[in-house]
PDB file of C-alpha atoms in Angstrom:
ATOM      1  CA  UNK M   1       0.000   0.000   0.000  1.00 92.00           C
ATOM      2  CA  UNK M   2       0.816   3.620  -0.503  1.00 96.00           C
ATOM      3  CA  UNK M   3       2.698   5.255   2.195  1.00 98.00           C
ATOM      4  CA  UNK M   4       3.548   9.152   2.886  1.00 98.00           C
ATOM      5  CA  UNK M   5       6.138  10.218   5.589  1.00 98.00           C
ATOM      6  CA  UNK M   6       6.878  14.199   5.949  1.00 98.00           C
ATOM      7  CA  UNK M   7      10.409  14.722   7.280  1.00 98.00           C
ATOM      8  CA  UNK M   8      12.644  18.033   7.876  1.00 98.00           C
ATOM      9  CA  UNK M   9      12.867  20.511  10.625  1.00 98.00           C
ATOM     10  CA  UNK M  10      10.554  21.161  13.636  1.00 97.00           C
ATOM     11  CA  UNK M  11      11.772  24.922  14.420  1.00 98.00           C
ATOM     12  CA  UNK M  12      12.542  27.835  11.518  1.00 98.00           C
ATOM     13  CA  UNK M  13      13.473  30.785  11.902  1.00 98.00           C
ATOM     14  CA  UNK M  14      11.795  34.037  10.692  1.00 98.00           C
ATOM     15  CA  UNK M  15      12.868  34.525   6.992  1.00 97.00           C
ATOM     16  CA  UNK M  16      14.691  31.822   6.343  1.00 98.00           C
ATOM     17  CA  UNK M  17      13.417  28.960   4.097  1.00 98.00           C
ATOM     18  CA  UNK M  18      11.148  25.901   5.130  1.00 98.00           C
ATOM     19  CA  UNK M  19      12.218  22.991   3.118  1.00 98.00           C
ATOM     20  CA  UNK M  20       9.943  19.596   3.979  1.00 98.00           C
ATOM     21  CA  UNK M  21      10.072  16.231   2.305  1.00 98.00           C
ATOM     22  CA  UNK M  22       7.994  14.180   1.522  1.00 98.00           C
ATOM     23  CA  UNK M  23       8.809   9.999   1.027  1.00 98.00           C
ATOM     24  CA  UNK M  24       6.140   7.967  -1.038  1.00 98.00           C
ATOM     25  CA  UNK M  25       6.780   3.954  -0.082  1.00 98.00           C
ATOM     26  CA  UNK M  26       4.236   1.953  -2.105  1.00 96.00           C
ATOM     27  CA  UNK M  27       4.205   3.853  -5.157  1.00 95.00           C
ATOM     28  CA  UNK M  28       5.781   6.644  -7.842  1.00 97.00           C
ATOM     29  CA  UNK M  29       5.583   9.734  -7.865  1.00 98.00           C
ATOM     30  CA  UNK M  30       5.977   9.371 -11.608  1.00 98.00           C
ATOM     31  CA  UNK M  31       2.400   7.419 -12.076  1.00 96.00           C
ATOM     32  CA  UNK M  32      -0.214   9.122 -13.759  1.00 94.00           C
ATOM     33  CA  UNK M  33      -2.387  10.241 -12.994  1.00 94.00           C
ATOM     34  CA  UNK M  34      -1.362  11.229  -9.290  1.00 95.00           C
ATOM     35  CA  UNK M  35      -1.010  14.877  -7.640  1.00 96.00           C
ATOM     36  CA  UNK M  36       1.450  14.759  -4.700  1.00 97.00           C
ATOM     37  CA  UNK M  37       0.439  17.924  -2.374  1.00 97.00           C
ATOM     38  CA  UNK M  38       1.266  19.643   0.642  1.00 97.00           C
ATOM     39  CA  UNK M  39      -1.202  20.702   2.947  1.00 97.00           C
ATOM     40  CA  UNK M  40      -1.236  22.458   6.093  1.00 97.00           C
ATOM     41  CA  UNK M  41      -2.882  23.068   9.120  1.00 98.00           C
ATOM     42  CA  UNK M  42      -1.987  26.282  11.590  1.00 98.00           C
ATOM     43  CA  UNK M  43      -3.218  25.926  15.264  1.00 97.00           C
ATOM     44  CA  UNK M  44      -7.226  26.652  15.622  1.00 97.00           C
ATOM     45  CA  UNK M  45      -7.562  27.063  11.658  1.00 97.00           C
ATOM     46  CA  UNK M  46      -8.419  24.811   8.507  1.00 96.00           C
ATOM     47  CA  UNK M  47      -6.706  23.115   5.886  1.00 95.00           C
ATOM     48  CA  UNK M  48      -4.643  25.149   3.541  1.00 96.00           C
ATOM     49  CA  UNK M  49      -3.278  23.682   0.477  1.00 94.00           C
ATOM     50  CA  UNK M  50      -0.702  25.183  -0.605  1.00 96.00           C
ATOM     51  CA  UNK M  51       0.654  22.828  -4.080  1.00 95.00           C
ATOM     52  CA  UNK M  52       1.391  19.849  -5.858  1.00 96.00           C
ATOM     53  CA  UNK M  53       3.399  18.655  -8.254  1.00 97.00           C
ATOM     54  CA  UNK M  54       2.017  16.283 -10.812  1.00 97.00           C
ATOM     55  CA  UNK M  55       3.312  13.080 -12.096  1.00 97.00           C
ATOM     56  CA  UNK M  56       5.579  15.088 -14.836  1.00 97.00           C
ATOM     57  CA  UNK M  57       6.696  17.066 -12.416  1.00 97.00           C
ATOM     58  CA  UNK M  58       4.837  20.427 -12.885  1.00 97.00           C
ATOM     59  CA  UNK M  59       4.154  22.607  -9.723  1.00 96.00           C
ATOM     60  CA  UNK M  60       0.899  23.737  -9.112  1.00 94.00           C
ATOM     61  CA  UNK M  61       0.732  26.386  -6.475  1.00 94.00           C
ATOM     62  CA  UNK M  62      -1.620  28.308  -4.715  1.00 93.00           C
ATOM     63  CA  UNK M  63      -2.369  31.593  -5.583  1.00 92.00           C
ATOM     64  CA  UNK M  64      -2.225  32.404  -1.616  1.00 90.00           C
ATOM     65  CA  UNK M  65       1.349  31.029  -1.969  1.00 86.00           C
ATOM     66  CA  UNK M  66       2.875  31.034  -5.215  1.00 69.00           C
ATOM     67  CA  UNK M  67       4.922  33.746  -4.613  1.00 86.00           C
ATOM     68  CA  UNK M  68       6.614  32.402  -1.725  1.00 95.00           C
ATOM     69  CA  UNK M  69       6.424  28.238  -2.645  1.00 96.00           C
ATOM     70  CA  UNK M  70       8.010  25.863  -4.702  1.00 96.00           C
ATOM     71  CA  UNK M  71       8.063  22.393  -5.254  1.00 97.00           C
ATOM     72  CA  UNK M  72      11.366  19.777  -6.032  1.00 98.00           C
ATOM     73  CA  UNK M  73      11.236  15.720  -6.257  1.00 98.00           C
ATOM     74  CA  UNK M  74      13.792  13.246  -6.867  1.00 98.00           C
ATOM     75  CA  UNK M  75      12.061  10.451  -8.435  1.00 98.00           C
ATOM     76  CA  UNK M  76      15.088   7.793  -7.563  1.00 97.00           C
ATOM     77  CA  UNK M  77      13.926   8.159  -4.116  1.00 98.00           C
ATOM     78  CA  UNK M  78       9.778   8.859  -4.865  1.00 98.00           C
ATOM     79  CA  UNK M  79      10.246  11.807  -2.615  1.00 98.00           C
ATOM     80  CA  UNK M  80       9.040  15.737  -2.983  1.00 98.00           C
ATOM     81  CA  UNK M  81       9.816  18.195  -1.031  1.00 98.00           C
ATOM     82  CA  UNK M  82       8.541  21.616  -0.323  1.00 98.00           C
ATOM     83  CA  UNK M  83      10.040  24.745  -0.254  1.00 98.00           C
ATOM     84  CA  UNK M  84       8.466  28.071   1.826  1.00 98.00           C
ATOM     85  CA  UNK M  85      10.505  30.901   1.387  1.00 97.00           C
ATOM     86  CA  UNK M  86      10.484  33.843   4.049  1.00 97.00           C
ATOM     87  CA  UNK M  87       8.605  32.488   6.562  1.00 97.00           C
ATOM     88  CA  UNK M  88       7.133  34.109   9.096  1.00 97.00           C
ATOM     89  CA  UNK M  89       5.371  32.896  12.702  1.00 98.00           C
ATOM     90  CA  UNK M  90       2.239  32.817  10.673  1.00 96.00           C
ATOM     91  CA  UNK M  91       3.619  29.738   8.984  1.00 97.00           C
ATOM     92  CA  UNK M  92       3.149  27.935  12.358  1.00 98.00           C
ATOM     93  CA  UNK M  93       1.357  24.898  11.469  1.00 98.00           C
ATOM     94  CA  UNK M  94       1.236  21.313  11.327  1.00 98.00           C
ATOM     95  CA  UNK M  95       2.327  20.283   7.288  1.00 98.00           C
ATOM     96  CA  UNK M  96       1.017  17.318   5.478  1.00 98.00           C
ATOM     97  CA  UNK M  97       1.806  15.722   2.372  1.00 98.00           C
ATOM     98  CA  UNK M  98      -1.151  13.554   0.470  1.00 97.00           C
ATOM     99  CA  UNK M  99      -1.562  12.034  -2.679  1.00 97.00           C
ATOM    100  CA  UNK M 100      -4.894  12.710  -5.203  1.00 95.00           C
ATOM    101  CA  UNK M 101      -5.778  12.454  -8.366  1.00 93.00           C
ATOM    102  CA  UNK M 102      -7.995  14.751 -10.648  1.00 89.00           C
ATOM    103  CA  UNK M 103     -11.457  13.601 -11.422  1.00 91.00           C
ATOM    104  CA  UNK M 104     -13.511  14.545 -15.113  1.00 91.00           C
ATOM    105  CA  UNK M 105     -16.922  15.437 -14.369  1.00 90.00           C
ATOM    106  CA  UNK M 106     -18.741  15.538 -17.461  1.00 92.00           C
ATOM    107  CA  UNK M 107     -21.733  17.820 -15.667  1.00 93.00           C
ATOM    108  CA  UNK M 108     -20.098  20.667 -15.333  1.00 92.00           C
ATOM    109  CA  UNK M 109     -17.044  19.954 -18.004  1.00 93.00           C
ATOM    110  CA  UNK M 110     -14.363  20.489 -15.734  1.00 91.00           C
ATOM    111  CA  UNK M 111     -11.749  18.637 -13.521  1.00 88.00           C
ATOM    112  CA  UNK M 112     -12.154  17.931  -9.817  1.00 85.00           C
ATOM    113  CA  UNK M 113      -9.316  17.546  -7.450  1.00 84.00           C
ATOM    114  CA  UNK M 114     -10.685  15.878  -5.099  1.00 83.00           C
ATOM    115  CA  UNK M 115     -10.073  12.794  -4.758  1.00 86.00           C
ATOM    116  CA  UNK M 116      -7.597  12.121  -1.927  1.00 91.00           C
ATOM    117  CA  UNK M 117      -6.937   8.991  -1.089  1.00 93.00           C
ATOM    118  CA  UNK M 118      -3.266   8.818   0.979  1.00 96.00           C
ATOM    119  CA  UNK M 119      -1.783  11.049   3.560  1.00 97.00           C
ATOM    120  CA  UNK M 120       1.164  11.342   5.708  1.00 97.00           C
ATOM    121  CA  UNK M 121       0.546  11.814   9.406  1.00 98.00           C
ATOM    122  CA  UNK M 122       1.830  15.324   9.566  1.00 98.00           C
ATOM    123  CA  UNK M 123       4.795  17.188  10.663  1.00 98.00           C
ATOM    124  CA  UNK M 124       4.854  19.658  13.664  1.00 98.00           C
ATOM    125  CA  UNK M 125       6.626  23.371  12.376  1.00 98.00           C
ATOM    126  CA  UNK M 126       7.312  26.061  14.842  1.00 98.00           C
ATOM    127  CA  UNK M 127       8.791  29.534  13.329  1.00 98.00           C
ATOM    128  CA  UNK M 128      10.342  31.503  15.962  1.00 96.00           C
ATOM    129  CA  UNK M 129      13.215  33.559  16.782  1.00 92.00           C
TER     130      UNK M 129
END
């Protein structure tokens, strides 16, 4: 079965950059027709998605992020890793990676992203001076 495992550092400091990766076990990150994402959840708010990269390896970002994220993966090692530039105690959250996969719904003619299916269990990250 598919498995997701964040990893990287638990404290950041103000404008430096958050770089977290993400290990797939189970699966590749090169298999269409999967999205590999990062997610995150700050303390007493909702989800945020914040990208993915696809199975080519094109980064889809957030417009509440772009600016700031990016997105790397080394497929020898089915990992991807994302990168938060300039972070800020804001960025306080818990991050997770997951895996979905886009979804044609001939109703309304357009593609749904919503099918998740795998998830890491999260990774604690505290920015602070």
């Amino acid at each position: 079965q598919v498995q997701l495992q964040e990893s990287g550092p638990g404290l950041v400091k103000p404008s430096q950059t958050l770089s977290l990766t993400c290990t797939v076990s189970g699966g590749s990150i090169t298999t269409s027709p999967y999205y590999w994402n990062w997610i995150r959840q700050p303390p007493g708010k909702g989800l945020e998605w914040m990208g993915a990269i696809d199975y080519d390896g094109n980064f889809h970002g957030s417009p509440s992020f772009k600016s700031r994220t990016s997105m790397s993966r080394d497929t020898s090692k089915d990992q991807f890793t994302l990168h938060l530039s300039s972070v800020a105690p804001e960025d306080t959250a818990v991050y997770f990676c997951g895996r979905d996969q886009p979804e044609w719904n001939s109703g309304n003619g357009k593609w749904s992203y919503l099918r998740w299916d795998y998830w890491g269990q999260g990774t604690q990250v505290t920015v602070s001076s």
